[in-house]
Amino acid sequence: MMRLKVTFVLFLWILPLALANLRVGFYRRSCPNAESMVRAAVRRRLTRDKSITAALLRMHFHDCFVRGCDASILIDSNRKSSSEKDAGPNLTVRGFELIDEAKKALEATCPSKVSCADIITLATRDAVFLSGGPFYFVPTGRRDGLVSDPDEVNLPGPTLTVSEAFQAFRAKNMSMDDMVTLLGAHTVGVAHCSFFLDRITRPDPTMDRGLAAKLRSICGAASGSNPDPTAFLDQFFKQIGLKRGVMKIDQELANDPLSRRIVSGFAANTTLFRTRFAQEMVKMGNIQVLVGNAGEIRRNCRVFNPRRRI
């Protein structure tokens, strides 16, 4: 029944120190069906929205690069305080309803057991796999954060140079190889016109003329109901090698001596990219995680649990 493209089940072993309190199958006893329940929610969403994979990848990245993978991006703002959702880079992040759906099902079966941070991580993995990407095991056991501050959102933007973008990755103990691999997630993504408009409103020698004309047509169709259209990103590493990178940072990867060799390697060997991408997703999912008694297990992913009075 399963007619998936070639997929790879990767048994990934990460340094014990990084996984001190995370482990594959963390919920095996406390909530045995946790992972299958998340996967079912993702599968249902994919039947009507194929772009959810790109949305979840972006959500996961935006969450992990601010305070670590603690689901702080899921918190709603209220009258008393703003949350990370209000920060400029997060205004176009979506997919929150899918996380809510999975959390509701889990709370009905295993109340206060599965963290929202783990739901993001598992849902992203499942969306990648169900879209034809590699399957990879992810350690679970993350806890949810207690802070969501829009002023702490400082993410690498699409107009940065390779060196500038790398500063953000290096701060998370990630290498240039790590960065190039993770940016390869753009191969299943879309980009809003506002992220690359400067590249098509004036001549850009690093962009293929045919692509520039196509993007001008797409962005020129902006309307009141769709003020910021999107363009699909596809065949990422091969396309940027042909000056067909949509966003500046994407094209810079193929041009900059710091990253050019890595791009060429992935363009020539898709299997290598799939293997490395799975490894990097696991690595990113371990950034500054809360474990043990730190943080909390939210009952509603959009709000912090009520504080207990002493």
Tab-separated table of C-alpha atoms in Angstrom, residues 10-307:
chain	number	residue	atom	x	y	z
A	10	LEU	CA	18.307	6.288	10.164
A	11	PHE	CA	19.461	4.968	13.482
A	12	LEU	CA	21.064	8.067	14.867
A	13	TRP	CA	23.274	7.944	17.888
A	14	ILE	CA	24.043	11.328	19.392
A	15	LEU	CA	26.599	12.045	22.086
A	16	PRO	CA	25.290	10.861	25.478
A	17	LEU	CA	25.940	14.290	26.996
A	18	ALA	CA	23.549	15.942	24.531
A	19	LEU	CA	20.860	13.376	25.300
A	20	ALA	CA	21.346	13.204	29.056
A	21	ASN	CA	17.605	13.302	29.739
A	22	LEU	CA	16.174	12.726	26.255
A	23	ARG	CA	15.701	9.309	24.762
A	24	VAL	CA	13.962	7.628	21.863
A	25	GLY	CA	10.684	6.190	23.112
A	26	PHE	CA	10.475	8.450	26.174
A	27	TYR	CA	6.676	8.042	26.287
A	28	ARG	CA	6.678	4.275	25.809
A	29	ARG	CA	5.203	3.709	29.282
A	30	SER	CA	3.550	7.009	30.196
A	31	CYS	CA	1.723	7.454	26.852
A	32	PRO	CA	2.395	4.466	24.540
A	33	ASN	CA	0.499	5.856	21.542
A	34	ALA	CA	1.865	9.398	21.758
A	35	GLU	CA	3.920	9.300	18.567
A	36	SER	CA	1.240	7.538	16.510
A	37	MET	CA	-1.358	10.081	17.662
A	38	VAL	CA	0.818	12.986	16.534
A	39	ARG	CA	1.469	11.240	13.218
A	40	ALA	CA	-2.271	10.732	12.681
A	41	ALA	CA	-2.912	14.455	13.137
A	42	VAL	CA	-0.171	15.300	10.651
A	43	ARG	CA	-1.487	12.783	8.140
A	44	ARG	CA	-4.985	14.277	8.319
A	45	ARG	CA	-3.653	17.777	7.749
A	46	LEU	CA	-1.486	16.720	4.821
A	47	THR	CA	-4.500	15.381	2.941
A	48	ARG	CA	-5.789	18.934	2.567
A	49	ASP	CA	-2.631	21.049	2.927
A	50	LYS	CA	0.607	19.778	1.401
A	51	SER	CA	2.413	22.965	2.419
A	52	ILE	CA	2.134	22.114	6.116
A	53	THR	CA	5.526	20.377	5.949
A	54	ALA	CA	7.283	23.636	5.137
A	55	ALA	CA	5.235	25.420	7.804
A	56	LEU	CA	6.234	22.947	10.506
A	57	LEU	CA	9.894	23.030	9.514
A	58	ARG	CA	9.832	26.801	9.863
A	59	MET	CA	7.997	26.658	13.192
A	60	HIS	CA	10.500	24.139	14.566
A	61	PHE	CA	13.463	26.260	13.468
A	62	HIS	CA	11.974	29.483	14.847
A	63	ASP	CA	11.230	27.776	18.154
A	64	CYS	CA	14.619	26.133	18.653
A	65	PHE	CA	16.652	29.233	17.768
A	66	VAL	CA	14.958	31.323	20.484
A	67	ARG	CA	15.521	30.015	24.041
A	68	GLY	CA	15.928	26.482	22.659
A	69	CYS	CA	13.305	23.899	21.661
A	70	ASP	CA	10.800	24.713	24.394
A	71	ALA	CA	7.562	25.516	22.499
A	72	SER	CA	7.801	29.194	23.519
A	73	ILE	CA	6.700	30.083	19.979
A	74	LEU	CA	3.256	28.564	20.670
A	75	ILE	CA	2.274	30.953	23.468
A	76	ASP	CA	-0.474	33.449	22.591
A	77	SER	CA	-0.149	37.109	23.518
A	78	ASN	CA	-2.666	38.541	25.979
A	79	ARG	CA	-3.658	41.918	27.359
A	80	LYS	CA	-0.834	41.866	29.869
A	81	SER	CA	2.061	40.711	27.730
A	82	SER	CA	3.160	39.993	24.185
A	83	SER	CA	4.672	36.698	23.118
A	84	GLU	CA	7.124	35.494	20.470
A	85	LYS	CA	4.221	35.256	18.022
A	86	ASP	CA	4.163	39.065	17.863
A	87	ALA	CA	7.789	39.325	16.709
A	88	GLY	CA	8.227	40.281	13.051
A	89	PRO	CA	9.906	37.031	11.890
A	90	ASN	CA	7.064	34.996	13.410
A	91	LEU	CA	4.101	36.843	11.954
A	92	THR	CA	3.962	34.454	8.992
A	93	VAL	CA	4.628	31.277	10.987
A	94	ARG	CA	1.627	28.949	10.812
A	95	GLY	CA	0.534	25.441	11.680
A	96	PHE	CA	-0.455	26.184	15.269
A	97	GLU	CA	-3.878	24.561	14.832
A	98	LEU	CA	-2.234	21.245	13.971
A	99	ILE	CA	-0.252	21.334	17.217
A	100	ASP	CA	-3.486	22.155	19.073
A	101	GLU	CA	-5.243	19.184	17.468
A	102	ALA	CA	-2.495	16.762	18.464
A	103	LYS	CA	-2.303	18.186	21.979
A	104	LYS	CA	-6.073	17.903	22.492
A	105	ALA	CA	-6.000	14.232	21.533
A	106	LEU	CA	-3.019	13.545	23.780
A	107	GLU	CA	-4.547	15.332	26.772
A	108	ALA	CA	-7.715	13.259	26.410
A	109	THR	CA	-5.665	10.066	26.570
A	110	CYS	CA	-2.573	10.968	28.592
A	111	PRO	CA	-3.194	14.210	30.492
A	112	SER	CA	-0.137	16.298	31.361
A	113	LYS	CA	2.304	13.742	29.959
A	114	VAL	CA	3.424	14.885	26.490
A	115	SER	CA	5.063	18.286	26.093
A	116	CYS	CA	4.204	20.769	23.381
A	117	ALA	CA	7.917	20.972	22.556
A	118	ASP	CA	7.946	17.264	21.746
A	119	ILE	CA	4.772	17.602	19.678
A	120	ILE	CA	6.454	20.212	17.450
A	121	THR	CA	9.504	17.972	17.051
A	122	LEU	CA	7.514	14.823	16.288
A	123	ALA	CA	5.040	16.568	13.967
A	124	THR	CA	7.884	18.067	11.945
A	125	ARG	CA	9.604	14.676	11.623
A	126	ASP	CA	6.357	13.019	10.539
A	127	ALA	CA	5.517	15.738	8.007
A	128	VAL	CA	8.962	15.376	6.416
A	129	PHE	CA	8.586	11.592	6.186
A	130	LEU	CA	4.986	11.591	4.948
A	131	SER	CA	6.005	14.083	2.249
A	132	GLY	CA	8.607	11.655	0.879
A	133	GLY	CA	11.573	12.705	2.970
A	134	PRO	CA	13.722	10.561	5.274
A	135	PHE	CA	12.390	8.998	8.453
A	136	TYR	CA	14.543	9.540	11.514
A	137	PHE	CA	14.200	8.634	15.163
A	138	VAL	CA	14.012	11.606	17.509
A	139	PRO	CA	14.706	11.474	21.229
A	140	THR	CA	11.862	12.886	23.327
A	141	GLY	CA	11.442	14.099	26.882
A	142	ARG	CA	11.570	17.859	26.332
A	143	ARG	CA	9.748	20.152	28.709
A	144	ASP	CA	7.872	23.342	27.845
A	145	GLY	CA	9.346	26.758	28.582
A	146	LEU	CA	7.995	29.357	30.985
A	147	VAL	CA	8.981	32.453	28.999
A	148	SER	CA	7.897	33.790	25.592
A	149	ASP	CA	9.345	37.242	24.915
A	150	PRO	CA	9.144	38.889	21.456
A	151	ASP	CA	12.251	40.951	22.240
A	152	GLU	CA	14.322	37.769	22.349
A	153	VAL	CA	13.435	36.810	18.777
A	154	ASN	CA	16.563	37.521	16.736
A	155	LEU	CA	16.608	35.080	13.838
A	156	PRO	CA	18.862	35.046	10.761
A	157	GLY	CA	16.912	36.726	7.957
A	158	PRO	CA	16.733	35.981	4.214
A	159	THR	CA	18.793	39.033	3.210
A	160	LEU	CA	21.923	38.165	5.198
A	161	THR	CA	25.254	37.097	3.787
A	162	VAL	CA	26.551	33.617	4.532
A	163	SER	CA	28.965	34.960	7.146
A	164	GLU	CA	26.239	36.979	8.848
A	165	ALA	CA	23.805	34.062	8.932
A	166	PHE	CA	26.491	31.740	10.248
A	167	GLN	CA	26.928	33.877	13.346
A	168	ALA	CA	23.458	32.828	14.513
A	169	PHE	CA	24.183	29.153	13.869
A	170	ARG	CA	27.603	29.276	15.505
A	171	ALA	CA	25.951	30.745	18.621
A	172	LYS	CA	23.965	27.490	18.809
A	173	ASN	CA	27.158	25.397	18.455
A	174	MET	CA	26.392	24.525	14.847
A	175	SER	CA	28.896	24.339	11.998
A	176	MET	CA	28.804	25.689	8.455
A	177	ASP	CA	27.868	22.195	7.261
A	178	ASP	CA	25.013	22.193	9.747
A	179	MET	CA	23.744	25.552	8.498
A	180	VAL	CA	23.851	24.689	4.803
A	181	THR	CA	22.113	21.375	5.448
A	182	LEU	CA	19.310	22.920	7.501
A	183	LEU	CA	18.761	25.700	4.974
A	184	GLY	CA	18.220	22.887	2.499
A	185	ALA	CA	14.779	22.585	4.117
A	186	HIS	CA	13.853	25.335	1.654
A	187	THR	CA	13.559	22.582	-0.934
A	188	VAL	CA	10.052	21.910	0.436
A	189	GLY	CA	9.241	25.497	1.306
A	190	VAL	CA	7.709	28.676	0.009
A	191	ALA	CA	8.932	32.254	0.279
A	192	HIS	CA	6.800	35.363	0.655
A	193	CYS	CA	7.499	38.108	-1.900
A	194	SER	CA	8.461	40.488	0.904
A	195	PHE	CA	11.487	38.246	1.583
A	196	PHE	CA	13.005	38.688	-1.892
A	197	LEU	CA	11.326	41.741	-3.439
A	198	ASP	CA	14.579	43.710	-3.465
A	199	ARG	CA	16.119	41.074	-5.766
A	200	ILE	CA	13.495	41.489	-8.493
A	201	THR	CA	12.782	45.226	-8.363
A	202	ARG	CA	16.273	46.068	-9.574
A	203	PRO	CA	18.764	44.080	-11.686
A	204	ASP	CA	20.497	41.335	-9.702
A	205	PRO	CA	23.333	39.634	-11.595
A	206	THR	CA	23.172	36.631	-9.246
A	207	MET	CA	19.603	35.766	-10.299
A	208	ASP	CA	18.595	34.009	-13.514
A	209	ARG	CA	16.639	36.454	-15.727
A	210	GLY	CA	13.876	33.963	-16.444
A	211	LEU	CA	13.340	33.337	-12.748
A	212	ALA	CA	13.303	37.067	-12.017
A	213	ALA	CA	10.587	37.591	-14.633
A	214	LYS	CA	8.514	34.727	-13.210
A	215	LEU	CA	8.799	36.085	-9.676
A	216	ARG	CA	7.841	39.604	-10.794
A	217	SER	CA	4.685	38.121	-12.297
A	218	ILE	CA	3.855	36.268	-9.077
A	219	CYS	CA	4.494	39.248	-6.819
A	220	GLY	CA	2.705	41.610	-9.194
A	221	ALA	CA	-0.486	39.668	-8.549
A	222	ALA	CA	-0.642	40.895	-4.944
A	223	SER	CA	-4.128	41.936	-3.880
A	224	GLY	CA	-6.078	43.001	-0.832
A	225	SER	CA	-6.906	39.395	-0.014
A	226	ASN	CA	-3.344	38.236	-0.717
A	227	PRO	CA	-0.998	41.199	-0.129
A	228	ASP	CA	2.151	39.065	0.116
A	229	PRO	CA	2.064	36.160	-2.402
A	230	THR	CA	4.399	33.195	-2.140
A	231	ALA	CA	6.748	31.451	-4.547
A	232	PHE	CA	7.608	27.768	-4.237
A	233	LEU	CA	11.216	26.726	-3.612
A	234	ASP	CA	12.123	23.445	-5.297
A	235	GLN	CA	15.207	21.331	-6.094
A	236	PHE	CA	17.094	23.669	-3.809
A	237	PHE	CA	20.781	22.811	-4.272
A	238	LYS	CA	20.582	22.268	-8.030
A	239	GLN	CA	18.601	25.454	-8.536
A	240	ILE	CA	20.936	27.751	-6.607
A	241	GLY	CA	23.791	26.345	-8.661
A	242	LEU	CA	21.961	27.716	-11.728
A	243	LYS	CA	21.416	31.190	-10.197
A	244	ARG	CA	17.820	30.253	-9.466
A	245	GLY	CA	17.864	30.854	-5.733
A	246	VAL	CA	14.801	32.875	-4.728
A	247	MET	CA	16.033	34.424	-1.504
A	248	LYS	CA	19.373	36.167	-1.186
A	249	ILE	CA	20.748	33.857	1.502
A	250	ASP	CA	19.911	30.823	-0.664
A	251	GLN	CA	21.835	32.144	-3.647
A	252	GLU	CA	24.692	33.281	-1.428
A	253	LEU	CA	25.211	29.678	-0.335
A	254	ALA	CA	26.143	28.698	-3.895
A	255	ASN	CA	28.383	31.717	-4.421
A	256	ASP	CA	30.249	32.079	-1.143
A	257	PRO	CA	33.557	30.155	-0.821
A	258	LEU	CA	32.602	29.207	2.743
A	259	SER	CA	29.589	27.180	1.619
A	260	ARG	CA	30.026	26.543	-2.111
A	261	ARG	CA	31.748	23.154	-1.702
A	262	ILE	CA	28.968	21.861	0.561
A	263	VAL	CA	26.282	23.002	-1.888
A	264	SER	CA	28.035	21.277	-4.799
A	265	GLY	CA	28.282	18.054	-2.813
A	266	PHE	CA	24.568	18.005	-2.027
A	267	ALA	CA	23.607	18.946	-5.589
A	268	ALA	CA	25.551	15.928	-6.857
A	269	ASN	CA	24.401	13.484	-4.176
A	270	THR	CA	20.777	13.663	-3.031
A	271	THR	CA	21.183	10.601	-0.817
A	272	LEU	CA	23.956	12.342	1.095
A	273	PHE	CA	21.733	15.362	1.669
A	274	ARG	CA	18.813	13.254	2.923
A	275	THR	CA	21.069	11.451	5.398
A	276	ARG	CA	22.700	14.656	6.634
A	277	PHE	CA	19.369	16.493	6.803
A	278	ALA	CA	17.924	13.855	9.134
A	279	GLN	CA	20.989	14.075	11.352
A	280	GLU	CA	20.810	17.864	11.486
A	281	MET	CA	17.113	17.863	12.365
A	282	VAL	CA	17.912	15.677	15.375
A	283	LYS	CA	20.787	17.966	16.317
A	284	MET	CA	18.672	21.110	16.024
A	285	GLY	CA	15.942	19.495	18.106
A	286	ASN	CA	18.404	19.175	20.985
A	287	ILE	CA	19.253	22.885	21.230
A	288	GLN	CA	18.961	24.139	24.822
A	289	VAL	CA	16.198	21.700	25.732
A	290	LEU	CA	14.526	21.740	29.135
A	291	VAL	CA	14.477	18.338	30.816
A	292	GLY	CA	13.848	16.735	34.176
A	293	ASN	CA	12.012	19.128	36.459
A	294	ALA	CA	12.768	22.256	34.429
A	295	GLY	CA	9.887	24.058	32.764
A	296	GLU	CA	6.499	22.344	32.674
A	297	ILE	CA	4.194	20.121	30.629
A	298	ARG	CA	1.549	22.550	29.359
A	299	ARG	CA	-2.039	21.420	29.319
A	300	ASN	CA	-2.778	23.940	26.549
A	301	CYS	CA	0.111	24.716	24.219
A	302	ARG	CA	-1.022	28.329	23.798
A	303	VAL	CA	-0.905	29.331	27.486
A	304	PHE	CA	1.356	28.702	30.447
A	305	ASN	CA	-0.084	26.519	33.175
A	306	PRO	CA	-1.571	28.499	36.092
A	307	ARG	CA	1.049	29.124	38.727
